[in-house]
PDB file of C-alpha atoms in Angstrom:
ATOM      1  CA  UNK A   1      35.868 -10.978 -14.206  1.00  0.00           C
ATOM      2  CA  UNK A   2      32.925 -10.009 -11.982  1.00  0.00           C
ATOM      3  CA  UNK A   3      31.349  -6.605 -12.439  1.00  0.00           C
ATOM      4  CA  UNK A   4      31.929  -4.340  -9.435  1.00  0.00           C
ATOM      5  CA  UNK A   5      29.028  -2.471  -7.886  1.00  0.00           C
ATOM      6  CA  UNK A   6      29.129   0.283  -5.365  1.00  0.00           C
ATOM      7  CA  UNK A   7      28.131  -0.730  -1.819  1.00  0.00           C
ATOM      8  CA  UNK A   8      24.405  -1.042  -1.252  1.00  0.00           C
ATOM      9  CA  UNK A   9      22.622   1.550   0.848  1.00  0.00           C
ATOM     10  CA  UNK A  10      20.034  -1.045   1.895  1.00  0.00           C
ATOM     11  CA  UNK A  11      19.155  -1.003   5.597  1.00  0.00           C
ATOM     12  CA  UNK A  12      17.575  -3.976   7.441  1.00  0.00           C
ATOM     13  CA  UNK A  13      14.646  -1.836   8.646  1.00  0.00           C
ATOM     14  CA  UNK A  14      13.597  -1.359   5.013  1.00  0.00           C
ATOM     15  CA  UNK A  15      12.079  -4.856   5.054  1.00  0.00           C
ATOM     16  CA  UNK A  16       9.547  -3.939   7.767  1.00  0.00           C
ATOM     17  CA  UNK A  17       8.778  -0.581   6.166  1.00  0.00           C
ATOM     18  CA  UNK A  18       8.260  -2.190   2.758  1.00  0.00           C
ATOM     19  CA  UNK A  19       5.952  -4.843   4.245  1.00  0.00           C
ATOM     20  CA  UNK A  20       3.793  -2.111   5.795  1.00  0.00           C
ATOM     21  CA  UNK A  21       3.648  -0.250   2.491  1.00  0.00           C
ATOM     22  CA  UNK A  22       2.622  -3.457   0.696  1.00  0.00           C
ATOM     23  CA  UNK A  23      -0.172  -4.077   3.223  1.00  0.00           C
ATOM     24  CA  UNK A  24      -1.454  -0.624   2.241  1.00  0.00           C
ATOM     25  CA  UNK A  25      -1.443  -1.689  -1.404  1.00  0.00           C
ATOM     26  CA  UNK A  26       1.788  -0.031  -2.581  1.00  0.00           C
ATOM     27  CA  UNK A  27       3.389  -1.244  -5.800  1.00  0.00           C
ATOM     28  CA  UNK A  28       7.127  -1.776  -6.274  1.00  0.00           C
ATOM     29  CA  UNK A  29       7.301   1.557  -8.118  1.00  0.00           C
ATOM     30  CA  UNK A  30       5.608   3.340  -5.202  1.00  0.00           C
ATOM     31  CA  UNK A  31       7.938   1.647  -2.709  1.00  0.00           C
ATOM     32  CA  UNK A  32      10.906   2.780  -4.784  1.00  0.00           C
ATOM     33  CA  UNK A  33       9.522   6.307  -4.669  1.00  0.00           C
ATOM     34  CA  UNK A  34       9.172   6.208  -0.863  1.00  0.00           C
ATOM     35  CA  UNK A  35      12.786   5.045  -0.487  1.00  0.00           C
ATOM     36  CA  UNK A  36      13.837   7.571  -3.149  1.00  0.00           C
ATOM     37  CA  UNK A  37      15.315   4.780  -5.284  1.00  0.00           C
ATOM     38  CA  UNK A  38      14.858   3.478  -8.784  1.00  0.00           C
ATOM     39  CA  UNK A  39      12.547   0.486  -9.221  1.00  0.00           C
ATOM     40  CA  UNK A  40      15.569  -1.463 -10.501  1.00  0.00           C
ATOM     41  CA  UNK A  41      17.162  -0.969  -7.077  1.00  0.00           C
ATOM     42  CA  UNK A  42      14.102  -2.474  -5.398  1.00  0.00           C
ATOM     43  CA  UNK A  43      14.321  -5.456  -7.757  1.00  0.00           C
ATOM     44  CA  UNK A  44      18.020  -5.853  -6.973  1.00  0.00           C
ATOM     45  CA  UNK A  45      17.293  -5.712  -3.218  1.00  0.00           C
ATOM     46  CA  UNK A  46      14.763  -8.528  -3.692  1.00  0.00           C
ATOM     47  CA  UNK A  47      17.577 -10.692  -5.075  1.00  0.00           C
ATOM     48  CA  UNK A  48      20.329  -9.598  -2.690  1.00  0.00           C
ATOM     49  CA  UNK A  49      18.268  -9.528   0.533  1.00  0.00           C
ATOM     50  CA  UNK A  50      15.927 -12.517   1.001  1.00  0.00           C
ATOM     51  CA  UNK A  51      14.330 -10.941   4.103  1.00  0.00           C
ATOM     52  CA  UNK A  52      13.348  -7.901   2.037  1.00  0.00           C
ATOM     53  CA  UNK A  53      11.889 -10.099  -0.700  1.00  0.00           C
ATOM     54  CA  UNK A  54       9.914 -12.158   1.833  1.00  0.00           C
ATOM     55  CA  UNK A  55       8.617  -9.002   3.537  1.00  0.00           C
ATOM     56  CA  UNK A  56       7.271  -7.769   0.191  1.00  0.00           C
ATOM     57  CA  UNK A  57       5.628 -11.132  -0.516  1.00  0.00           C
ATOM     58  CA  UNK A  58       4.042 -11.287   2.943  1.00  0.00           C
ATOM     59  CA  UNK A  59       2.768  -7.706   2.778  1.00  0.00           C
ATOM     60  CA  UNK A  60       1.330  -8.146  -0.707  1.00  0.00           C
ATOM     61  CA  UNK A  61      -0.333 -11.404   0.321  1.00  0.00           C
ATOM     62  CA  UNK A  62      -2.203  -9.642   3.138  1.00  0.00           C
ATOM     63  CA  UNK A  63      -3.311  -6.872   0.794  1.00  0.00           C
ATOM     64  CA  UNK A  64      -4.344  -9.321  -1.937  1.00  0.00           C
ATOM     65  CA  UNK A  65      -6.361 -11.382   0.560  1.00  0.00           C
ATOM     66  CA  UNK A  66      -8.261  -8.279   1.700  1.00  0.00           C
ATOM     67  CA  UNK A  67      -9.085  -7.349  -1.900  1.00  0.00           C
ATOM     68  CA  UNK A  68     -10.167 -10.914  -2.683  1.00  0.00           C
ATOM     69  CA  UNK A  69     -12.414 -10.936   0.375  1.00  0.00           C
ATOM     70  CA  UNK A  70     -14.079  -7.694  -0.631  1.00  0.00           C
ATOM     71  CA  UNK A  71     -14.552  -8.853  -4.218  1.00  0.00           C
ATOM     72  CA  UNK A  72     -16.072 -12.089  -2.947  1.00  0.00           C
ATOM     73  CA  UNK A  73     -18.453 -10.141  -0.706  1.00  0.00           C
ATOM     74  CA  UNK A  74     -19.463  -7.919  -3.599  1.00  0.00           C
ATOM     75  CA  UNK A  75     -19.964 -10.845  -5.971  1.00  0.00           C
ATOM     76  CA  UNK A  76     -22.276 -12.605  -3.526  1.00  0.00           C
ATOM     77  CA  UNK A  77     -24.123  -9.434  -2.660  1.00  0.00           C
ATOM     78  CA  UNK A  78     -24.570  -8.100   0.814  1.00  0.00           C
ATOM     79  CA  UNK A  79     -26.922  -5.811   2.654  1.00  0.00           C
ATOM     80  CA  UNK A  80     -26.139  -2.687   4.586  1.00  0.00           C
ATOM     81  CA  UNK A  81     -27.955   0.352   5.880  1.00  0.00           C
ATOM     82  CA  UNK A  82     -26.921   3.643   4.429  1.00  0.00           C
ATOM     83  CA  UNK A  83     -27.381   6.657   6.638  1.00  0.00           C
ATOM     84  CA  UNK A  84     -28.244   9.873   4.857  1.00  0.00           C
ATOM     85  CA  UNK A  85     -27.964  13.355   6.231  1.00  0.00           C
ATOM     86  CA  UNK A  86     -30.945  15.641   5.751  1.00  0.00           C
ATOM     87  CA  UNK A  87     -30.752  19.400   5.886  1.00  0.00           C
ATOM     88  CA  UNK A  88     -33.697  20.992   7.610  1.00  0.00           C
ATOM     89  CA  UNK A  89     -35.029  24.258   6.320  1.00  0.00           C
ATOM     90  CA  UNK A  90     -35.986  26.935   8.831  1.00  0.00           C
ATOM     91  CA  UNK A  91     -38.941  29.064   7.833  1.00  0.00           C
ATOM     92  CA  UNK A  92     -39.821  32.256   9.688  1.00  0.00           C
ATOM     93  CA  UNK A  93     -43.154  34.042   9.373  1.00  0.00           C
ATOM     94  CA  UNK A  94     -43.792  37.677  10.242  1.00  0.00           C
ATOM     95  CA  UNK A  95     -47.023  38.298  11.938  1.00  0.00           C
ATOM     96  CA  UNK A  96     -48.703  41.654  11.665  1.00  0.00           C
TER      97      UNK A  96
END
C-alpha cells in the first residue's frame, strides 16, 4: 500500500525564483530557507517537479560558469588599475 502524503504546496513560479537564487549562488539549504521549507522538501520537489529540478540545474550552471571564469582569470593573472583615495590635509598659518 502506497504511503499517503499531504498535498504539495509547490507553485509553478517557484522554478523561476529558484533559478534566480541559484544564479546568485544560493545553495539548496538557502533556497529552502527563502521558501520557508525544509531542505528535504526542496529535494522532494526536485523529484516531483522536473521543471523545478531543471531550473535549479540551469541556475547553478550559470553561477558555476561565472566562478570558473573568475578562477581561470586569477590563475592566469591579469592586470588592473587600482584607484586610491587620498585625504588632503589643510594647514592654516596665523600671521602676526
